[in-house]
Each structure stands twice: as structure tokens, then as C-alpha cells.
XYZ file of C-alpha atoms in Angstrom:
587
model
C 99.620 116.777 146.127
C 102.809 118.652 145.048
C 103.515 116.177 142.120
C 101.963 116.021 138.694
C 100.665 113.201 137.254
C 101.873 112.842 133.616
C 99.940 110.470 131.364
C 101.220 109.175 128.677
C 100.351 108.319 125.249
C 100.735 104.704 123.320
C 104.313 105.757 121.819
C 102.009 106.169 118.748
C 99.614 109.561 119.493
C 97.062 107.720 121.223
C 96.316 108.666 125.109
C 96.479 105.685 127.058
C 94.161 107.019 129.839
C 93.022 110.232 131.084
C 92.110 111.630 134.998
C 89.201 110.746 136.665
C 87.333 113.327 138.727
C 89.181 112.063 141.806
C 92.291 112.785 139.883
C 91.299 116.400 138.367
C 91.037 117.840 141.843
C 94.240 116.953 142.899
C 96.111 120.125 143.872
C 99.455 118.495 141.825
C 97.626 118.629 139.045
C 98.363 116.666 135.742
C 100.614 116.410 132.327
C 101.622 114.775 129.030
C 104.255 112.968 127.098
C 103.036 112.929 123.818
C 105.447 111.641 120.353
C 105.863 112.945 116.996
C 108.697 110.124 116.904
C 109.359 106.915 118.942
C 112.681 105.030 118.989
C 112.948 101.290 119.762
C 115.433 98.970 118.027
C 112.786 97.406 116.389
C 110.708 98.346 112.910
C 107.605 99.435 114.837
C 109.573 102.182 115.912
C 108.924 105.535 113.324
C 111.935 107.844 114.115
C 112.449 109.646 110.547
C 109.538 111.749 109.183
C 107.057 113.729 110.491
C 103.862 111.992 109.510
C 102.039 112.656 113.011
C 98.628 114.232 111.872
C 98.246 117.928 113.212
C 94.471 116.716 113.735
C 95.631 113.385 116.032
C 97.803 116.254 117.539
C 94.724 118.400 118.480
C 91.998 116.000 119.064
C 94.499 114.112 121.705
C 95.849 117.246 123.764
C 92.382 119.098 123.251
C 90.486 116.183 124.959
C 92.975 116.224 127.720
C 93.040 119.568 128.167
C 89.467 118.992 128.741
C 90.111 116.265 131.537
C 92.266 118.902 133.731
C 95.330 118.192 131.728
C 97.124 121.388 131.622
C 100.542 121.871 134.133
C 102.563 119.875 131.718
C 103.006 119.048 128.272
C 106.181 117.218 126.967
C 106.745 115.760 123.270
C 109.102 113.647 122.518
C 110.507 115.002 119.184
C 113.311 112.588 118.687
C 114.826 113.852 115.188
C 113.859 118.017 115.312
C 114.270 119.188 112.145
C 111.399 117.289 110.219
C 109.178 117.643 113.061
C 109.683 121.393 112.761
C 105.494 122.352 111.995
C 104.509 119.901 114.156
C 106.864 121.305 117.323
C 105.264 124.631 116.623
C 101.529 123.842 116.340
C 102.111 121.715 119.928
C 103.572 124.996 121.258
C 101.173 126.943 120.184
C 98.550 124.741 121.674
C 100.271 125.239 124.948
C 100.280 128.643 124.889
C 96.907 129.261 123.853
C 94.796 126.168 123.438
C 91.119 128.260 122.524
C 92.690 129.622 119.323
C 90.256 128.662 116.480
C 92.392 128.151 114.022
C 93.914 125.051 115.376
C 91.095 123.137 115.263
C 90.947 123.697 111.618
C 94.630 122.483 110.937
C 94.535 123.961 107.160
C 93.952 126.967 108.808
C 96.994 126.393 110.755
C 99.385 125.571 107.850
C 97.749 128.198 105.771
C 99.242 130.677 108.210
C 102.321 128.479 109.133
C 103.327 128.689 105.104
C 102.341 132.443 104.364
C 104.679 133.616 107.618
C 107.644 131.114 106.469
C 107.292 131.463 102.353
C 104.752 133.889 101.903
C 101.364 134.332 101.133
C 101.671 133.170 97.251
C 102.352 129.552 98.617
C 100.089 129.349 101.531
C 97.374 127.090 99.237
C 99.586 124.754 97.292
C 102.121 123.964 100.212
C 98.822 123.765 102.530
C 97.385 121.427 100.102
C 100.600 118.965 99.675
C 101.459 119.360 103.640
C 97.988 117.953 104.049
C 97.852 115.137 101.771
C 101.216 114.191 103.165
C 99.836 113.894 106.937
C 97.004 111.279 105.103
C 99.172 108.932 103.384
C 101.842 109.030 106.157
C 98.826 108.320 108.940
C 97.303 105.352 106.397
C 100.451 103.876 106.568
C 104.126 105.607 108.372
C 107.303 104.948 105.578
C 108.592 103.526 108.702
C 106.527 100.643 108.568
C 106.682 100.054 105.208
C 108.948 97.196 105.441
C 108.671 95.186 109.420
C 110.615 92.696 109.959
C 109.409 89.863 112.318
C 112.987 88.722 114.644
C 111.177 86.033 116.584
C 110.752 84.447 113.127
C 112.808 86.188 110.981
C 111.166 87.739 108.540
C 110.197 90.643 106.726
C 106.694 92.306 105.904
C 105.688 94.705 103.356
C 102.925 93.749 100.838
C 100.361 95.216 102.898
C 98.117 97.716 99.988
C 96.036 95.500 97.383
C 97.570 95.368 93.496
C 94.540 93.637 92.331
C 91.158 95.777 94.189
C 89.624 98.688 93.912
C 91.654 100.629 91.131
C 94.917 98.659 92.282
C 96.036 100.541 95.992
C 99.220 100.024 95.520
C 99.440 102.302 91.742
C 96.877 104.483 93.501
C 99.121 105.174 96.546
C 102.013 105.424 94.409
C 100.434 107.653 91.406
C 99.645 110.486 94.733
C 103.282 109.929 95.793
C 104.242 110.540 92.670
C 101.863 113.846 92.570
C 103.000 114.837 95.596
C 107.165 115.007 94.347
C 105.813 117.155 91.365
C 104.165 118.954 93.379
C 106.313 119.502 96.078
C 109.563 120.274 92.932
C 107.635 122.872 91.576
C 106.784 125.195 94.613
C 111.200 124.488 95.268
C 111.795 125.463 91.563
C 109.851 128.434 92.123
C 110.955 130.245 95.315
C 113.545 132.724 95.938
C 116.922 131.061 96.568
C 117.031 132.653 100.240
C 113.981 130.766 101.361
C 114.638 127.444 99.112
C 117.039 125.875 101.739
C 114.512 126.111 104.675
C 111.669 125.031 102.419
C 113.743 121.754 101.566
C 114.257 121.009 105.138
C 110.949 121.811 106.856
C 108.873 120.365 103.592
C 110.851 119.085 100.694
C 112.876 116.518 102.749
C 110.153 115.202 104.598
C 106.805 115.011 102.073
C 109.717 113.738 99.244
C 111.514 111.017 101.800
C 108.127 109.883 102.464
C 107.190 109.185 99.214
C 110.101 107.487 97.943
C 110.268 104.869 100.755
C 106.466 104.069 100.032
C 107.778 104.236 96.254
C 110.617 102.374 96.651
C 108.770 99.438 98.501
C 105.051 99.633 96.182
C 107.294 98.493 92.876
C 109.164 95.839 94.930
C 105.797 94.654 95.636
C 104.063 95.229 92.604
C 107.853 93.118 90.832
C 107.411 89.757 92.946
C 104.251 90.130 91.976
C 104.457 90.657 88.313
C 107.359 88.028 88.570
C 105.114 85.257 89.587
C 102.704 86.127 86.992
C 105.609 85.578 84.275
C 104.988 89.579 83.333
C 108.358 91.103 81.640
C 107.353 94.268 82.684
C 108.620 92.756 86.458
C 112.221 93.689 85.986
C 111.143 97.292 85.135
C 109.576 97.641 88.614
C 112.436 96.368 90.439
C 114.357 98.784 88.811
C 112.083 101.705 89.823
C 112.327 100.117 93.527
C 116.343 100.832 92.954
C 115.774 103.794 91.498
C 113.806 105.427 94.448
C 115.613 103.559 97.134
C 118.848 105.672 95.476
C 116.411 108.860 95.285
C 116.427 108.686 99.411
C 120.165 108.815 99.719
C 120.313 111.721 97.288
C 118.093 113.550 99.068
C 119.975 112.835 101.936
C 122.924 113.887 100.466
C 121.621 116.934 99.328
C 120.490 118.244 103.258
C 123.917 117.310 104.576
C 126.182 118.536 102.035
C 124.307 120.264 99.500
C 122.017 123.066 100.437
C 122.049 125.538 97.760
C 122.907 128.850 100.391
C 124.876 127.023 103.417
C 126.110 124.377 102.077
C 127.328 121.195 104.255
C 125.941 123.270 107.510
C 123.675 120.394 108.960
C 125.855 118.158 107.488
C 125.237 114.701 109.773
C 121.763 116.309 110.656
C 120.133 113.946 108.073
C 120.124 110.156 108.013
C 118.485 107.047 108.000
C 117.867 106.084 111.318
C 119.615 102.789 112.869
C 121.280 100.567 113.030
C 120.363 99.699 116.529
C 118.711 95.952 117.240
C 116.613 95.208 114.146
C 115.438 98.578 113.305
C 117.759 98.797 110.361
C 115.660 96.210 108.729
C 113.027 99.370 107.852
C 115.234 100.513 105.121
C 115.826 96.607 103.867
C 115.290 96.183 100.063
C 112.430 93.371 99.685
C 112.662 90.917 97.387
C 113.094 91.918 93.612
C 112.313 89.920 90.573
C 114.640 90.124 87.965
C 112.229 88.558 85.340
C 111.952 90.346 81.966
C 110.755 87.541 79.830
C 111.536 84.631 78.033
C 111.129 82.589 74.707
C 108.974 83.911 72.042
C 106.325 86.953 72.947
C 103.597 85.910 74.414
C 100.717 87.910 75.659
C 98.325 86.978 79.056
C 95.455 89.261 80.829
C 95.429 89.883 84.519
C 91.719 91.592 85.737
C 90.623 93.750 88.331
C 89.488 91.712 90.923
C 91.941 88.770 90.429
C 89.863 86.305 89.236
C 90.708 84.991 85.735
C 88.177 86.065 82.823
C 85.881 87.865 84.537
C 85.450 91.890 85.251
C 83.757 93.335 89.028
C 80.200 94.266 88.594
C 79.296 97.519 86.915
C 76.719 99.463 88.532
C 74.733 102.622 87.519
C 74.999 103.952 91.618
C 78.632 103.893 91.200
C 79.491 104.560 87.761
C 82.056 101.849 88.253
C 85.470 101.012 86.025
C 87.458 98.063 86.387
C 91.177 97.547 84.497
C 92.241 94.950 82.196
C 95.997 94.088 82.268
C 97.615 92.980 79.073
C 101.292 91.588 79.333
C 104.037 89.907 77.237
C 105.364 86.919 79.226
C 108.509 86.528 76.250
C 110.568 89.169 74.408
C 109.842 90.673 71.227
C 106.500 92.541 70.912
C 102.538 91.618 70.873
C 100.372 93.132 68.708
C 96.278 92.983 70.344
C 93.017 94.145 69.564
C 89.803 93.802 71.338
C 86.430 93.880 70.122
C 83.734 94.556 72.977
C 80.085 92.732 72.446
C 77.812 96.368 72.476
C 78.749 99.863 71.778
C 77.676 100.854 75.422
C 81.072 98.881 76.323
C 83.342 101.723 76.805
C 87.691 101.008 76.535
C 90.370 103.659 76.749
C 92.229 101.689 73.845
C 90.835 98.862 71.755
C 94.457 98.132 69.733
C 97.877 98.339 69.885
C 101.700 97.097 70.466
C 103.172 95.688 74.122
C 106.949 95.071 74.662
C 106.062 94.539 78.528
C 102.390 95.633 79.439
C 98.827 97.667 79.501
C 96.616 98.910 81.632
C 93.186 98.955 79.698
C 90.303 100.638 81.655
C 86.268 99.556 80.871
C 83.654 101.408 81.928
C 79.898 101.969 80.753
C 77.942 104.279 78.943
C 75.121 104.655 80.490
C 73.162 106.510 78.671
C 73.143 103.432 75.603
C 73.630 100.775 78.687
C 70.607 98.215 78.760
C 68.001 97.981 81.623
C 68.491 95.251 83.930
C 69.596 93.678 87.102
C 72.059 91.633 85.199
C 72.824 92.295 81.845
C 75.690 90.802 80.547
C 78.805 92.218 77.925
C 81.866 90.776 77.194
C 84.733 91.830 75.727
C 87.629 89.619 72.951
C 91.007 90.292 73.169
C 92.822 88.874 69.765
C 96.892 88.929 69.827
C 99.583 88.014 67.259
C 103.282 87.785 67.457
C 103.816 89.046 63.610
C 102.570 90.917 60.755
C 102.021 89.187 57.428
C 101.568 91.930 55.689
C 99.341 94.726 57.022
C 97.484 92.139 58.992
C 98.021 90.637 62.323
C 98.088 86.825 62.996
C 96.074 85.687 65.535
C 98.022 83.464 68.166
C 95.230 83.183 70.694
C 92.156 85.147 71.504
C 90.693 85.495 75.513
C 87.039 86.905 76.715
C 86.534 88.159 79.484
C 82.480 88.671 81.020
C 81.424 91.081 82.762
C 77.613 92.363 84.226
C 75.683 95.368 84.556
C 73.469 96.457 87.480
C 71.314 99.236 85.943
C 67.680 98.614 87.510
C 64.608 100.163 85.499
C 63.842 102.213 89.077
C 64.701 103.415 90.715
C 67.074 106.735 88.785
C 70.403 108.104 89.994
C 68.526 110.936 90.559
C 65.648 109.716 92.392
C 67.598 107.854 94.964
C 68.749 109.838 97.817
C 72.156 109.750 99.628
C 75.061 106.692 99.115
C 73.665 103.482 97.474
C 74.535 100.178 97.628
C 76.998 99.379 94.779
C 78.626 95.498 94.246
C 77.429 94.260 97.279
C 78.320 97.406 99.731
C 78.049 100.934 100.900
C 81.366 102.692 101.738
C 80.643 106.317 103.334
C 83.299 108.406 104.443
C 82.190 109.195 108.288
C 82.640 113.270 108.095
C 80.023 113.166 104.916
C 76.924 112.871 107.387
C 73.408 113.834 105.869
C 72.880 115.349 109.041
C 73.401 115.645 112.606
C 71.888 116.309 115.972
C 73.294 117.868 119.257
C 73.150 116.077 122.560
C 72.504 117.721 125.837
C 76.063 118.234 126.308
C 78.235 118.124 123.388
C 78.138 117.238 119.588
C 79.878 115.683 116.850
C 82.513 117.514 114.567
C 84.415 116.685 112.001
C 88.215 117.033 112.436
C 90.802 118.174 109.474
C 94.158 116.397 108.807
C 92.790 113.251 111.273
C 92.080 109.920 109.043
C 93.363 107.218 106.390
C 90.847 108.585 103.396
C 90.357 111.665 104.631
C 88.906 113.478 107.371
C 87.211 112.443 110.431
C 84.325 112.696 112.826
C 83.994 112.972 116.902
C 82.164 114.449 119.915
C 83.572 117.363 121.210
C 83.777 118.160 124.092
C 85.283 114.671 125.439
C 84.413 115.062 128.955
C 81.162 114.326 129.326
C 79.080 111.426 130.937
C 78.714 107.824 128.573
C 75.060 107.005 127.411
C 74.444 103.675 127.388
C 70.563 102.972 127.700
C 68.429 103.212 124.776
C 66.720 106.092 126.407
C 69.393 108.078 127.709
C 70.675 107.568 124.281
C 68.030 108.893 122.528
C 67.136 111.921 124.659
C 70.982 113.149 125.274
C 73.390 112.089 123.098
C 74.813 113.721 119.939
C 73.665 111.720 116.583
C 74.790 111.724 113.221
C 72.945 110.290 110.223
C 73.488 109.034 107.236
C 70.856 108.742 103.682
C 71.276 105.575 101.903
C 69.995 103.088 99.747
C 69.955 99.756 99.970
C 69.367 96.430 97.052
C 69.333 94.234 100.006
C 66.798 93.659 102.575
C 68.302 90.995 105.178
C 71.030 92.042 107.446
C 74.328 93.922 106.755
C 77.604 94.251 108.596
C 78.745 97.230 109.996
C 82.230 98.170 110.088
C 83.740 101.203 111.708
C 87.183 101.980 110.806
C 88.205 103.955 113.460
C 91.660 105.771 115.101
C 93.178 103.173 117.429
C 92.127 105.089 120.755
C 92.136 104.011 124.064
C 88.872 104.250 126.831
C 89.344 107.774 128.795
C 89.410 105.838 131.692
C 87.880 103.271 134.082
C 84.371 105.604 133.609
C 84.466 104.834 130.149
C 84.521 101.850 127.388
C 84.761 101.961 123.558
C 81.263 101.591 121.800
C 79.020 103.423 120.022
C 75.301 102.887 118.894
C 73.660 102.357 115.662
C 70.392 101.786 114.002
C 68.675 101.738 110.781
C 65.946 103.887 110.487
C 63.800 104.567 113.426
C 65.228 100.776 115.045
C 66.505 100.578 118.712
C 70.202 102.050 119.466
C 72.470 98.885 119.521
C 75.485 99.569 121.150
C 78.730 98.382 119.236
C 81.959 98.014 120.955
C 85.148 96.985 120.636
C 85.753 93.559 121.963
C 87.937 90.946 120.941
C 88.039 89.868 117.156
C 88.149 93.441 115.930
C 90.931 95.243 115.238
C 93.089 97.225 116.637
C 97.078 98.006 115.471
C 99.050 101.408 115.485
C 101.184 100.338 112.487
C 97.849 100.566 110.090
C 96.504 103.104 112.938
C 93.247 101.204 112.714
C 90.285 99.874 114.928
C 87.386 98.540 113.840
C 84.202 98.456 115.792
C 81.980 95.433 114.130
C 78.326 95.020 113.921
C 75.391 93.605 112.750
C 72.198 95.820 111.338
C 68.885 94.448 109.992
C 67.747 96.027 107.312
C 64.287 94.712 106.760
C 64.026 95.704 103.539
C 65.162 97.185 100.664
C 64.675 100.977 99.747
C 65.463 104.072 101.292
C 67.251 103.688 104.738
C 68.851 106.130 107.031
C 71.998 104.890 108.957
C 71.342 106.385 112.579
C 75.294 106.840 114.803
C 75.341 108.188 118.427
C 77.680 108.235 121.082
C 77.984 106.435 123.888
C 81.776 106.328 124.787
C 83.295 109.841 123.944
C 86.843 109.874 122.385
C 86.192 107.597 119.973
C 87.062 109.166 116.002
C 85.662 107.424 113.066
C 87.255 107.656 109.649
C 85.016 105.143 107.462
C 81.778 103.576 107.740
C 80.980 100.669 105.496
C 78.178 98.416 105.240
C 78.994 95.020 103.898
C 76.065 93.237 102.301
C 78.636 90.743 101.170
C 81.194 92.561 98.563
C 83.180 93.789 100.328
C 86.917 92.838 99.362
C 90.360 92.232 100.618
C 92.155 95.715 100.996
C 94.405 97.619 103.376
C 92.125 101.034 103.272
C 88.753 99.165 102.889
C 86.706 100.063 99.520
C 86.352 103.603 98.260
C 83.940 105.839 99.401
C 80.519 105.326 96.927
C 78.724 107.866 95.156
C 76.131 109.691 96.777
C 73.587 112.557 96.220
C 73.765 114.370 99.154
């Protein structure tokens, strides 16, 4: 009874188990060892920057705090200087776990910025410090490249270039946002306080970002390269570029720091080498292809599939991208021509040397009525002027349909509505919800891969698992929607990868659509759980009888389990790394 039981987590954030009521009463009492950072010799370990979510932080230690877990708390910090916030918001829950604020963790960093930099920057360094915990959590810079020793290779194309707005320019264009960002708050403090703000912030939000920078144009250059695109060279260089950017920075903690100099020189590095954990920071693959032979131009489409556009739909108010590129060297001179004036394109003519990103969308308001109305658009191209006219080399047409029903309106259909085949609804924007007899859900700040999430609170209380217990005691959110389908859809829950609290408890929750049955979903083998994406899914199957109006019903059975994004796949749904983007709604 004198010793303390310490429970660890997954090496990743992620409690492994919890105490049982057996456990709780023990006189010994019980602990923690949590990570910020975990070192391994191998490229699953992430022992750089801080990208551990302050909400993981407090939804973790809060629910064991609620399971009698409170004699001892140990984190494993690893590296302590970018792990700095994160080292202090731990403490702080330590000392005084019922302090609202912490909960809410831009509350936390709003006061965490004004005491450090003042109050001037407590919103924009709030703001980048929290969009730097989401993209880190979707995906750790660590991870960005893995390399597999049993079979000896390496990983890294894991965000889509072709869906949904191309992830890979989308998670490079808020990279990119974020070093602007991030550069002008440096440019504008004080020189006293610009040395701590490029340890505790700088270093870590801008080393993230070039890594992920650094690895999305290696990608996005092997894959231009096979396309024959002589923009592909111009990536690879950008992948150089950043991959230089990290040892700069680098440079500039150890040796640099614009008040003390070379003091923590050595305290900054890439981490390794030690067993194939260097391998994290290995260039991938480059392709030096920048064209060849006469200019040539070719069209790459959302969606990937050759001469045809994704669906347009009213609901969504959907735009796809067209991708002109010159395959030689010289320049291309296009125009396009769309078939109806309610074809809208951010350019309709000009010059390429490498490539374009075109962007379609739909005027709605001129946009024909239908369930399928068809458009098209003509791209003309000519290698040479003869005179003030181009020569056409070669003309392509790409198709593309409309969804834009008679009934009903935008604006009579209530909540998210199904768009291309699916509904994608980020779990914290509930319609409503409902309290059970003994807790309730709640969203949590700074905890997700799109955003923020949703889960019962408090964590220690009893699992529901009959229909009626279910439906008389336990906490229920709900969701408005829409549906163009009336047979069954699939139900994916992209969820944190947590664990059961203990042998008391599983991992399932229960749905329904409309005033249906609860059915419980679990996870079970075939669904998916890894730490490196920091993703489970919890899969099911909901009938939706009809189409109309619906309303998505979620309650809990297992507590402890967060859910970031709920989609409903009525057979759209395509390949991506952070599932499709949340649809329009009027809530």
C-alpha cells in the first residue's frame, strides 16, 4: 500500500489504462508518465518540436485526475527548450487542476503570451501557437519522412495532391502563413524580448513548417516529374531550399541570437543519429525534370481523372482546379472558352513557362435547374504568335456537372447537406446536445486534426450499453442534416487514438438517424487506429430510409473516447489523409 502505481501513456499522449475502483482505494495511491517527446532510434520516435496539443494534454491528465490519479505526475520532456509552454501548462495542472482557464487552452496561451511578450501580442501569437498544435497533431514533422528498416524504405507521400483543393498546397499554403505570421510578430518586438520569443515560438512553429515544407514539394516534384510537368524541378528546388531554411534556423539559436549570442550554442539540433532515426531528416526523392523538346502544354484536374471536373453542387458551393503545364521549354500561350456564362474561371488566357492553377466554380444565381446539368469548358494552346494571333497546336475539354435541384433552396434546408456523394461535419459543430444523468459532452480547444473536438466530461462514470439505459442516461449530441440519398450510409468517426479506461470499459459509441434505435459502434478490427496520423476510426452502417431532412443522433457509451470528424459516406467519399472538408451548413 506504500507504493504508487504509475500508469503510463502510449509514448504518444494517449493513457494506456486507468485505475479501477479496486485500484483508487489503494492507500499508495496512483501516478503518471506522460510525453511531450519520445526517443527511440527509429522514425516513429518525435524528439524535436513541441507539437503535443495543450488540449490532448488536458483531456488525458484531467480524466485521470478523475480516476484517483493525483500523487504523481512525471513528463518526459526529452529536448526542454521547445517544450517550454507545454512544461508550464502540465505544471500548472499539477498545482491547481480546477483552474478554468485550462480547459479553454486559448485562454491559457492568451495569458501565457501577455505575461512573456505582453498584452499587444496575446491574440496573434495565441492564434499562430494554436494553429501550430493542429497541423503538428494532423501530422508530427517527425513523421514526415518514416523509413521502414525491415524493408528498407522510406515513407512520406502521405497528404493528397490531387483531392479536395490539393492537401498537400493546402497544408503547405498555412505553413507558409504561419512563417509570415510568426516573422512579423519577431520583426516587431523589442530586441530584449526577441531572443526568448525565437526560442519558445519562432524556432519551434518555423522548424515545423519547413520540415512539412521541405518534404510537401519533394512530394508534389516526383509527382510533377512523372507527369512530364517542367515546373517539377522548381519544387525540388523549394524542397532544398527549406531543407537549408532548418539548418539556418538552427544556426541562428546556437550561434546567433541577436542579445546573447552563441549562449545555447549546442542546445539546438536535429535529433539522431542513433539506429535509423536519422532517416527523419532524409531528403526524398527529387525530380530534376524541367522539360524537354519543343513547349508543349497538358491539363491535370482536380480529382485525377483525365477530362473531367468533381461535381458542382449548390449545398456546397463547390470549386475544383484545372492544372495547365508545359511538358517542353519555351512558353505556351492558352485560352479557354467555357460553354455558359454561369461557368465561372479565375483566368480564361494567358502565357506558361512551367504551369497554372485555374480555379472553376459556379454562379449560381445564372446556374440552370437540375440534378445534372452539364458545362464544359475548351482549353486552346499554341506554341507561337503569327502575328497578333495564336496558333492553335491542340485544344482539350474537359466536362463537368451541376447538382442544383429545383427544391429544395439553400435556405430552406436545414443544417449540413449532402454534397458529391457525402456529408463531412466537424464533430464540435453539434445542432444540439443533451445532458446525461451524470455527465455531458464538451467540446475541447487545441484537441483535433481540422479543428477542435468533442467528449464527455467527466470520464468516470458508468458505460451505457442497452438501448434503454442509453436513452434515459447518457449524454447525446445531434446533428441537422440533409440527405439526396435514401438507402444506407457509412459512418465514419475519426477519432483521437485512445485507449479503453480499463477492463470496465470498451471503445464504442451509439448512433441513430432520427428517432431509430441506438446502435452501438465500436472499434474492432478493420478500423483504424495509428499514433503517427493520431487517428481511429470507429465504422458504421446507418439506414437512412429516405431522403429529406434527417437528424444524426451520437451518445456515449464508452467515456474517453474524443471525436474530431464525423462523415457520412453515401459513396463520394475520396482518398485523403484528413478525410473531406467539413460541408456547408445552416446551422
Amino acid at each position: 500500500d506504500d507504493v504508487i502505481i504509475c500508469w503510463p501513456d502510449d509514448n504518444f499522449g494517449n493513457i494506456r489504462q486507468l485505475p479501477n475502483a479496486a485500484e483508487q482505494n489503494r492507500s499508495g495511491g496512483s501516478g503518471i508518465y506522460y510525453h511531450f517527446q519520445w526517443l527511440n532510434g527509429a522514425t516513429t520516435a518525435y524528439p524535436w518540436t513541441c507539437t503535443t496539443p495543450l488540449g490532448l494534454v488536458w483531456t488525458e491528465m484531467k480524466k485521470a485526475y478523475d480516476f484517483g490519479v493525483d500523487k504523481l505526475w512525471v513528463v518526459n520532456v526529452g529536448d526542454i527548450k521547445p517544450a517550454e509552454i507545454n512544461i508550464d501548462y502540465f505544471m500548472q495542472m499539477a498545482w491547481d487542476i480546477q483552474a478554468g482557464y485550462q480547459q479553454n487552452a486559448s485562454s491559457f496561451l492568451n495569458q501565457w503570451v501577455t505575461r512573456e511578450f505582453g498584452a499587444e501580442y496575446a491574440v496573434p501569437v495565441t492564434d499562430i501557437l494554436m494553429k501550430h498544435y493542429e497541423l503538428g497533431y494532423a501530422r508530427r514533422p517527425e513523421s514526415m519522412v518514416m523509413w521502414n528498416g525491415y524493408k528498407n524504405f522510406l515513407s512520406w507521400e502521405w497528404f493528397s495532391p490531387e483531392n479536395y483543393d490539393d492537401e498537400v498546397q493546402c497544408r503547405m499554403d498555412a505553413y507558409d502563413h504561419l512563417i509570415w505570421e510568426v516573422d512579423l510578430v519577431y520583426n516587431s518586438l523589442p530586441v530584449a524580448l526577441k531572443d526568448a520569443f525565437f526560442e519558445m515560438v519562432v524556432y519551434n512553429v518555423k522548424g515545423t513548417a519547413l520540415q512539412n515544407i521541405k518534404v510537401l514539394n519533394a512530394q508534389k516534384s516526383i509527382v510533377y516529374g512523372k507527369q512530364k510537368r517542367a515546373s517539377a524541378a522548381v519544387y525540388a528546388a523549394k524542397a532544398q531550399e527549406a531543407e537549408n531554411a532548418v539548418y539556418g534556423l538552427i544556426q541562428h539559436y546556437n550561434r546567433e541570437l541577436v542579445t546573447v549570442g552563441a549562449k545555447w550554442d549546442h542546445m539546438a539540433s536535429l535529433p539522431g543519429p542513433w539506429g535509423g532515426q536519422w532517416h527523419q531528416w532524409d531528403m526524398p526523392p527529387l525530380s530534376a525534370y524541367s522539360g524537354e523538346g519543343e513547349p508543349r502544354m497538358q491539363i491535370a484536374t482536380e480529382g485525377g481523372i483525365q477530362g473531367v471536373l468533381p461535381g458542382f453542387s449548390v449545398y456546397n458551393n463547390d470549386s475544383a482546379f484545372v492544372d495547365l503545364y508545359n511538358t517542353g521549354n519555351g512558353v505556351v500561350y492558352w485560352s479557354s472558352v467555357p460553354s455558359n456564362d454561369w461557368i465561372r474561371m479565375s483566368e480564361t488566357a494567358g502565357v506558361i513557362s512551367g504551369e497554372k492553377r485555374i480555379w472553376v466554380s459556379i454562379d449560381w444565381i445564372k446556374a440552370p435547374k437540375g440534378l445534372a446539368e452539364k458545362g464544359q469548358l475548351t482549353f486552346k494552346w499554341a506554341s507561337s504568335i503569327t502575328g497578333e494571333e495564336a496558333v492553335t497546336d491542340s485544344t482539350f475539354s474537359l466536362n463537368l456537372t451541376l447538382f442544383n435541384p429545383v427544391s429544395p433552396s439553400r435556405k430552406e434546408v436545414r443544417g449540413f447537406v449532402e454534397s458529391n456523394g457525402y456529408i463531412s461535419m466537424e464533430a464540435e459543430h453539434f445542432s444540439s446536445k443533451k445532458a446525461g444523468r451524470d455527465a455531458s459532452w464538451n467540446i475541447i480547444e487545441c484537441l483535433g486534426r481540422t479543428g477542435n473536438s468533442v467528449t464527455v466530461l467527466p470520464a468516470n462514470v458508468p458505460r451505457m450499453s442497452t438501448p434503454d439505459q442509453i436513452r434515459a442516461n447518457s449524454p447525446s449530441l445531434e446533428y441537422d442534416l440533409y440527405t439526396f440519398s435514401g438507402d444506407s450510409a457509412a459512418l465514419q468517426l475519426n477519432c483521437t487514438p485512445g485507449n479503453p479506461i480499463n477492463k470496465e470499459y470498451g471503445m464504442s459509441i451509439a448512433a441513430a438517424i432520427d428517432n431509430g434505435d441506438p446502435q452501438l459502434i465500436s472499434f474492432k478490427k478493420g478500423n483504424t487506429k495509428d499514433v503517427m496520423y493520431n487517428l481511429m476510426t470507429l465504422r458504421g452502417t446507418l439506414d437512412l430510409k429516405k431522403p429529406g431532412q434527417h437528424t444524426l443522433k451520437i451518445w456515449m457509451v464508452d467515456p474517453g473516447i474524443v471525436i474530431d470528424k464525423i462523415i457520412l459516406d453515401m459513396g463520394g467519399v475520396k482518398e485523403s489523409y484528413l478525410g473531406p472538408p467539413e460541408s456547408l451548413s445552416n446551422r
